[in-house]
XYZ file of C-alpha atoms in Angstrom:
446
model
C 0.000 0.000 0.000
C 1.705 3.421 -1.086
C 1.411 6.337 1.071
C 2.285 9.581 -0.903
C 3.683 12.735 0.210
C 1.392 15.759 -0.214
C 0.835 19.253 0.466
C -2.553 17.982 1.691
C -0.557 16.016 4.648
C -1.764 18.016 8.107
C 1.602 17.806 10.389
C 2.551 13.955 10.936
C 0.553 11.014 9.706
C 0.792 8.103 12.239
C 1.544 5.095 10.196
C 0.487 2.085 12.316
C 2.318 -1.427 10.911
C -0.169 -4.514 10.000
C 1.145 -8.129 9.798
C 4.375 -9.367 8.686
C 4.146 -9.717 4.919
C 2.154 -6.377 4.489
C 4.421 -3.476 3.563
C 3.688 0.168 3.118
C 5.625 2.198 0.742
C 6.098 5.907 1.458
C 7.219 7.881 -1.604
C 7.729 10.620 -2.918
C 4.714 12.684 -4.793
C 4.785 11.151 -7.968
C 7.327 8.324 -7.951
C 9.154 7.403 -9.361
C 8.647 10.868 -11.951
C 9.083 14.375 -10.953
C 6.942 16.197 -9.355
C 5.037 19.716 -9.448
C 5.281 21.137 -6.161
C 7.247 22.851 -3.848
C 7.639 24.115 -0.224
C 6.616 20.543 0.810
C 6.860 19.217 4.324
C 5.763 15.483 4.931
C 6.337 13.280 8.214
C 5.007 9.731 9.108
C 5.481 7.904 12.153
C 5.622 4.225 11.805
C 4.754 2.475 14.395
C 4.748 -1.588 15.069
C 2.075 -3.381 17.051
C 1.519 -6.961 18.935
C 5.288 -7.522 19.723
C 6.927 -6.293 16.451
C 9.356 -4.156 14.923
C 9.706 -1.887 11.870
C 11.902 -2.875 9.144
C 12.786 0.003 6.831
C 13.964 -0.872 3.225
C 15.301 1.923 1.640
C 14.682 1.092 -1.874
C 15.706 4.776 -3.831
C 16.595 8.016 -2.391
C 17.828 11.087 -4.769
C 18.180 14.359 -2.884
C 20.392 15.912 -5.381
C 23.244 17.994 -4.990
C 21.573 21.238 -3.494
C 21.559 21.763 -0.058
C 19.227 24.003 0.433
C 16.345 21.827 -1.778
C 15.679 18.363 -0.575
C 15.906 16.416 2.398
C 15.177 12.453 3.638
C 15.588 12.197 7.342
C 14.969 9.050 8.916
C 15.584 8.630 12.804
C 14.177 6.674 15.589
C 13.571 9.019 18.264
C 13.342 6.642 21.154
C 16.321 4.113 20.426
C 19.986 3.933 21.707
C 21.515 1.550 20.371
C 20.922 1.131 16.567
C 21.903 2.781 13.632
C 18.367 4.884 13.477
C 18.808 6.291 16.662
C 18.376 9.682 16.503
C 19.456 11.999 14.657
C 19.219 8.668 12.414
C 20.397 8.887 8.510
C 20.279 11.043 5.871
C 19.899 12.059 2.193
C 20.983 15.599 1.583
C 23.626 17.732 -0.111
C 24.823 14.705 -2.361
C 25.251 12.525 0.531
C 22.849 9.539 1.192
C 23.481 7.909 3.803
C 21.139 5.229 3.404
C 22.044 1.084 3.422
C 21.007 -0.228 0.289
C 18.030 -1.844 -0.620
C 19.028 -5.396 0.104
C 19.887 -4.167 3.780
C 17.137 -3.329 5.491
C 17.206 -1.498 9.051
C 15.154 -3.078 12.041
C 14.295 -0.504 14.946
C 12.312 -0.900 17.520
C 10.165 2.148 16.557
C 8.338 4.614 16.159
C 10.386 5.225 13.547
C 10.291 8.744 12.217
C 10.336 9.335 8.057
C 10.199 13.206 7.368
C 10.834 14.597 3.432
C 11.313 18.577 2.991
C 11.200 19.549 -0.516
C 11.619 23.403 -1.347
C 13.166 23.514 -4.538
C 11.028 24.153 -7.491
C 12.566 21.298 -9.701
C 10.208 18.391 -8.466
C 13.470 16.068 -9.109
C 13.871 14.580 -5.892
C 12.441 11.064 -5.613
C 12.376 8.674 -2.851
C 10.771 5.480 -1.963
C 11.021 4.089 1.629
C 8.984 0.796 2.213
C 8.094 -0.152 6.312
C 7.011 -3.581 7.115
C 6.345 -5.263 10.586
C 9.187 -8.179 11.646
C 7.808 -11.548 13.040
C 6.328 -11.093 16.666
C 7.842 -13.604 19.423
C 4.863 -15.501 20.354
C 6.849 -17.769 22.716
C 7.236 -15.469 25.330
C 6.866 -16.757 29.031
C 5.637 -15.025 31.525
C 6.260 -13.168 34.252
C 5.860 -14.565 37.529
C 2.687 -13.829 39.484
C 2.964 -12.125 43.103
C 0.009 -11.835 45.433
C 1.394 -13.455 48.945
C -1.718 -11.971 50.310
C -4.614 -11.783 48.276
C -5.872 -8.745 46.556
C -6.903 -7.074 49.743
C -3.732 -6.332 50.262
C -2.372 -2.391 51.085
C 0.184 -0.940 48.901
C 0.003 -0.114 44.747
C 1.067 -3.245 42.921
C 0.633 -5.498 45.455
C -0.920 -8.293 43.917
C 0.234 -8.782 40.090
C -1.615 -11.732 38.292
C 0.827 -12.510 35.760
C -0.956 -13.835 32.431
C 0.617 -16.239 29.952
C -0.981 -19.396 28.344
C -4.185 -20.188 30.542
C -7.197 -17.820 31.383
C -6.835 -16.757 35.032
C -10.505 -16.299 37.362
C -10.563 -12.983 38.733
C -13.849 -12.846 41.260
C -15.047 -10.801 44.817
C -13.382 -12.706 48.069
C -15.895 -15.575 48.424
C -17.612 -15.764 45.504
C -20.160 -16.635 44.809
C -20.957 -15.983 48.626
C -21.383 -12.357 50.492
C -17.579 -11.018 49.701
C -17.951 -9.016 53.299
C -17.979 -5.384 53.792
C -15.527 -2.875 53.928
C -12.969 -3.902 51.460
C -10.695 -2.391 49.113
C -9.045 -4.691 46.678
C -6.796 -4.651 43.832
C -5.844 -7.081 41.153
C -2.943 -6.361 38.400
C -3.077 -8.113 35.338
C 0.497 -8.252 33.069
C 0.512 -9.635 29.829
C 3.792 -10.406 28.493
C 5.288 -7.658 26.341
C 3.572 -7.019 22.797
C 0.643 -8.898 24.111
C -3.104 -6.917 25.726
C -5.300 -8.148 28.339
C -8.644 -9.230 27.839
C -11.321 -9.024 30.752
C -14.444 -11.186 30.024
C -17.213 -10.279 32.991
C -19.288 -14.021 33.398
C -21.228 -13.118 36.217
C -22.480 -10.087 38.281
C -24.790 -9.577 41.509
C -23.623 -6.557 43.391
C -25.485 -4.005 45.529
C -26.791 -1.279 43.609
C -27.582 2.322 45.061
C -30.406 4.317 43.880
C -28.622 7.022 41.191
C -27.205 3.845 39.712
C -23.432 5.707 40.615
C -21.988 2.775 42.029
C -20.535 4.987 44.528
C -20.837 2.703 47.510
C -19.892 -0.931 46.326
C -18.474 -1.050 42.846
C -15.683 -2.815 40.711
C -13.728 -0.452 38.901
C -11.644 -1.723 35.507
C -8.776 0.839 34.586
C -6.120 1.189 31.490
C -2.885 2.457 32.897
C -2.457 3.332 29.158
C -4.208 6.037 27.520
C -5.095 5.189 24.096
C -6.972 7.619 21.597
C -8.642 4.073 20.589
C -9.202 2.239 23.948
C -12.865 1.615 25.752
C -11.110 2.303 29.282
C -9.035 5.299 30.979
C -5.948 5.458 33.567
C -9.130 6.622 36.120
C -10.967 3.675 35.165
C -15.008 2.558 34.949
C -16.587 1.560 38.269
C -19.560 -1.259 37.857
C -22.036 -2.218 40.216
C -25.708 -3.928 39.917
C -26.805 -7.708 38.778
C -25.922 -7.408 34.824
C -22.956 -7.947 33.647
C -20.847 -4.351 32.094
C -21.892 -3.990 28.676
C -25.045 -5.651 29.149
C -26.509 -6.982 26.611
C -23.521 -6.354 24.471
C -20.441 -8.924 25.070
C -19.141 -7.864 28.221
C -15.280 -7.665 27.321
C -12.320 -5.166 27.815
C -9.083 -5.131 26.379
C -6.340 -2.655 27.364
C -4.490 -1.051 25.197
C -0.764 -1.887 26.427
C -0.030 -4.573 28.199
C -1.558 -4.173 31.557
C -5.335 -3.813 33.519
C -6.082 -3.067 36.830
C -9.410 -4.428 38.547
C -10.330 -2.796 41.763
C -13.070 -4.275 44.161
C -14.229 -1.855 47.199
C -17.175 -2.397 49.288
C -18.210 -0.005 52.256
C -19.000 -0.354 56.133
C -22.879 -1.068 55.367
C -23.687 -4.160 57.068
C -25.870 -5.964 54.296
C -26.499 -8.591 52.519
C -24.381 -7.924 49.233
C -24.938 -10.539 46.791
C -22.583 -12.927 45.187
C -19.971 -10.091 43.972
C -18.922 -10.413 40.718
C -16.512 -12.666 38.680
C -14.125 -12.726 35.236
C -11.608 -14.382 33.071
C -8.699 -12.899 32.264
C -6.896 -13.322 29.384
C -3.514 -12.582 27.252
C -4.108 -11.868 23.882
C -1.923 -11.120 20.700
C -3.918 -10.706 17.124
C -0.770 -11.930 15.581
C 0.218 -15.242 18.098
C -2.655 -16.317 20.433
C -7.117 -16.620 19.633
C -9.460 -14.719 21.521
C -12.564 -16.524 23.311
C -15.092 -14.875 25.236
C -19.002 -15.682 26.701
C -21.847 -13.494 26.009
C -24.361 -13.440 28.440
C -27.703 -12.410 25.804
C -30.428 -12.253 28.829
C -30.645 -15.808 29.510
C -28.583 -17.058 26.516
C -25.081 -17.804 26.947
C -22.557 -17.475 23.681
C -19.701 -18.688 23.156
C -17.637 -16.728 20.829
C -13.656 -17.191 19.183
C -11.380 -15.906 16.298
C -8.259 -17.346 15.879
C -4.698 -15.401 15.292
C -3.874 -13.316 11.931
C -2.688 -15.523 9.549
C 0.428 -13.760 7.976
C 0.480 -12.718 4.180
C 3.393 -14.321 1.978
C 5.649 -11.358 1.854
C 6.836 -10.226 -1.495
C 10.134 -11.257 -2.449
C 13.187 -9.174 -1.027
C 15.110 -6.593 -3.045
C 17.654 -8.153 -5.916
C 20.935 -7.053 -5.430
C 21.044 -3.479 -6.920
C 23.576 -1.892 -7.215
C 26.603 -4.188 -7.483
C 30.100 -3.791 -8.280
C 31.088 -5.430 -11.800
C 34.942 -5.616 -11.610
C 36.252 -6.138 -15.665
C 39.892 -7.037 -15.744
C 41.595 -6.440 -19.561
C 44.235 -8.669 -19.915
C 47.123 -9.742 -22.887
C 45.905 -13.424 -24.079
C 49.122 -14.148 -24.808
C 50.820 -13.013 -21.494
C 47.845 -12.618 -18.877
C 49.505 -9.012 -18.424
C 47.456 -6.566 -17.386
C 46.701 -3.889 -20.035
C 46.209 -0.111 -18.353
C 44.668 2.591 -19.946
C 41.904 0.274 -21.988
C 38.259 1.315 -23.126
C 35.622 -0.542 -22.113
C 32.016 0.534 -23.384
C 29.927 -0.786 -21.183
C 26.237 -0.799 -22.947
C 22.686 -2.471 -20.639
C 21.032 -5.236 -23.018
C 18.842 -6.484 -20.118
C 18.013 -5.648 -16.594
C 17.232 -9.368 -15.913
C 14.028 -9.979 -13.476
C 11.437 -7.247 -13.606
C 9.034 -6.971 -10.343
C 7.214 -3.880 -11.087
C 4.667 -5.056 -8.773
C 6.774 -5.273 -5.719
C 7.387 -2.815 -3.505
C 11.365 -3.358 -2.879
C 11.807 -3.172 -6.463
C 13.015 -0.016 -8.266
C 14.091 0.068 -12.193
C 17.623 -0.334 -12.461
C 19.111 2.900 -14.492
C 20.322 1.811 -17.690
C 23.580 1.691 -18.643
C 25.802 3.700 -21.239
C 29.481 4.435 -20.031
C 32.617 4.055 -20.692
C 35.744 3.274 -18.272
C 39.233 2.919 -18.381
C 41.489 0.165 -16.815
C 43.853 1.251 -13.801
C 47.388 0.024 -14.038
C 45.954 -3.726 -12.800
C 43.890 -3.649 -15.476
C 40.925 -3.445 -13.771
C 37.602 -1.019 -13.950
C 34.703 -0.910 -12.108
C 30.807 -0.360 -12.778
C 27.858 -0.888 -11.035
C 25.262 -3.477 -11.921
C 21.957 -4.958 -11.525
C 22.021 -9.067 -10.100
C 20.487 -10.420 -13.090
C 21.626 -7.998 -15.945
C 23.278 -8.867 -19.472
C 25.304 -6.314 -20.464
C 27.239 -5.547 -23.721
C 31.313 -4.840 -23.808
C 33.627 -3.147 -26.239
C 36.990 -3.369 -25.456
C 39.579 -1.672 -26.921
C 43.299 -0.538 -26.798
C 46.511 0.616 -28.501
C 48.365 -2.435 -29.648
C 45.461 -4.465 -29.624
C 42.831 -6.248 -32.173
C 39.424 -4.771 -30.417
C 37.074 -7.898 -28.691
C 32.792 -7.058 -27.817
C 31.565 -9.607 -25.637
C 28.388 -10.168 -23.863
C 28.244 -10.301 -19.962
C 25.665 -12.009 -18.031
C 25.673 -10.973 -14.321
C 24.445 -13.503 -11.194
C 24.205 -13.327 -7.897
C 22.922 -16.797 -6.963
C 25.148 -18.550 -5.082
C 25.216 -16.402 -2.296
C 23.064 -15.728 0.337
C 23.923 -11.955 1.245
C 23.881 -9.125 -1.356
C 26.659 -7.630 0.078
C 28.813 -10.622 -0.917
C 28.508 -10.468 -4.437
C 31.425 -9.338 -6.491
C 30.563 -10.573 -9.964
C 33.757 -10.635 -12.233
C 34.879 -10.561 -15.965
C 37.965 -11.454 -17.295
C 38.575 -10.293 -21.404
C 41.807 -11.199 -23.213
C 42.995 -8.831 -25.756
C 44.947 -10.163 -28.478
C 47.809 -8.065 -29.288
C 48.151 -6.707 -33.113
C 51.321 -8.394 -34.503
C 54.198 -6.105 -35.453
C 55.299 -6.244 -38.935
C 58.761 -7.190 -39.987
C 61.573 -5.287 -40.754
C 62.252 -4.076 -44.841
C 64.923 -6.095 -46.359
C 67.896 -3.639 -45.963
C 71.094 -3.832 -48.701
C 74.312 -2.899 -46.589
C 77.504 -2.053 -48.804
C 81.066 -2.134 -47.197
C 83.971 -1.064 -48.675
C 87.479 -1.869 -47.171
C 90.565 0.165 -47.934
C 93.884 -0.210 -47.264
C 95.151 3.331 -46.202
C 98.855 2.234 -47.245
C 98.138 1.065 -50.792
């Protein structure tokens, strides 16, 4: 899915990361052509969900040679210790600092991708592509500590820690009279990357007249405030003999990693009710289902969706640019010959994956180099490329050959140095004219 830059773009676009195997490509307006705008100023923050990362291909970025024009600035703002961490890497001036495309960055985000444009030229083209990394699913968890029960004094001081099984959270006594004048406190941790669930099964609690639940109550709170979330850092207090939501499902997810049930009931000595009790769960869209009971008045539903299943991801980047290294050599000799032309022309750019995001359109070739006193010359490539050579030099029959260019047999892009070796046969030198020599001998006494 590409996201564009824009002058329509209000101040920074939050980016939020799907799946593994679902990339987003952020470009430049127009990519990969020029553009017609100017003065523009576009920011996204990417930002991974469910226990993943954000892997950031940089597949083109072209800033030109102004200073003053165009910029790509990409930075973590939050890391330490990778190579995004702020003020991250650049594109400006000439000087791009980015990896290339087959070496793409993981951060632990929100990563930060922020394009000024105020030239007039529209040249400047970039395409940066952000994709989720594979969440840990296997995490254990924590261990749980409650030595005293959750009527216990102090913040904190009784953590249910959630991993693989549902944990019952009910009143003290349920499903008999709980007791009055309590105050109690359950905190649920999921592991990292994963949310808590809260599914309320059963409810019978005194109820005062304004329905405020001011006297007896249970209160569920999100330590996490979350423009999306259904709960708040103060919480929602509960009280009466339906279930929260009723007659909708009555579930609550947080929106990090942690929920906090609290359980009070005043001095009043009365007959209370059977209190109130839950499952609670750790979830993860991307590792673990979610199950839940719906009390419908006196219908009970049982309701599950099972984890994301993860989109094939496109293939990765071929290796683009890589170094071709052409060594002109006498056939006779193996000498190196210095100071050779080699017209180096692009037949064929190989594999062409227009519809993936990593891929960009290799520029095509048309140069020409000369050998260094090892006979050797350098010119960038594309992996699977054919590419046409005339080679020529003083003292030597010319030689065109065709060059086919792999990368398959290795694993890392980085480790491909294709080579070419071309033998120049050397242009025989003619023989000498038949010369006539006359001597004359004298005797200088005769």
């Amino acid at each position: 899915m590409p996201l564009e830059c824009s002058r329509q773009m209000a101040g920074s676009a939050p980016v939020w990361l799907n799946a593994p195997g679902d990339p987003i490509e952020l470009t430049s307006p127009n990519f990969p052509n020029d553009f017609n705008a100017s003065n523009l100023a576009c920011e996204w923050v990417v930002r991974p969900r469910f226990g993943t990362k954000v892997k950031v291909t940089f597949v083109q970025a072209e800033m030109g040679t102004d200073c003053l024009s165009n910029s790509l600035e990409v930075f973590d703002a939050g890391s330490t210790g990778d190579i995004l961490a702020f003020p991250g890497l650049k594109a400006q001036c000439g000087v791009n600092q980015f990896p290339p495309s087959y070496d793409p960055v993981v951060s632990d985000g929100p990563v930060t991708v922020r394009f000024t444009s105020r030239g007039l030229d529209g040249s400047a083209k970039f395409k940066v592509v952000v994709e989720a990394t594979q969440p840990v699913c296997d995490q254990p968890a924590a261990a749980s500590t409650c030595p005293s029960g959750p009527c216990c004094e102090g913040e904190g001081c009784c953590i249910i820690a959630l991993g693989t099984s549902e944990e019952i959270v009910s009143s003290p006594n349920y499903p008999a009279d709980s007791g009055r004048n309590l105050s109690c406190s359950w905190t649920l941790a999921a592991p990292e990357g994963y949310n808590v669930a809260l599914n309320f099964l059963d409810m019978d609690m005194r109820q005062d007249a304004a329905e405020s639940c001011l006297n007896d109550f249970v209160n569920v709170a999100d330590p996490q405030n979350s423009a999306h979330g259904g709960l708040s850092p103060q919480g929602t207090s509960f009280c009466g003999e339906l279930v929260p939501n009723f007659p909708a499902p009555s579930l609550f997810t947080s929106s990090g990693n942690s929920m906090v049930v609290k359980y009070q009931t005043d001095v009043s000595n009365i007959n209370r009710g059977r209190g109130f009790s839950a499952v609670a769960s750790a979830i993860n869209p991307l590792c673990t289902p979610i199950s839940y009971s719906h009390k419908y008045d006196d219908n009970v539903c049982e309701a599950s969706c099972s984890p994301h299943v993860f989109p094939t991801s496109p293939p990765e980047p071929h290796c683009y640019p890589v170094d071709l290294t052409t060594f002109v050599i006498e056939a006779n000799t193996s000498f190196p010959i210095s100071g050779a032309s080699i017209e180096i022309e692009s037949l064929s750019n190989g594999v062409e994956l227009a519809n993936n995001p990593y891929w960009v359109a290799p520029a095509q070739v048309r140069v020409t180099r000369f050998t260094n006193l090892d006979g050797s010359a350098v010119q960038d490539v594309t992996e699977t490329g054919t590419y046409l050579m005339r080679v020529s030099a003083d003292g030597f029959f010319p030689h065109t050959v065709e060059v086919n260019i792999t990368c398959d047999d290795v694993e890392y892009c980085g480790d491909c140095h294709p080579e070419a070796i071309i033998e120049l046969e050397p242009v025989p030198v003619p023989p000498c004219e038949d010369v006539t020599l006359e001597v004359t001998v004298t005797d200088a006494e005769t």
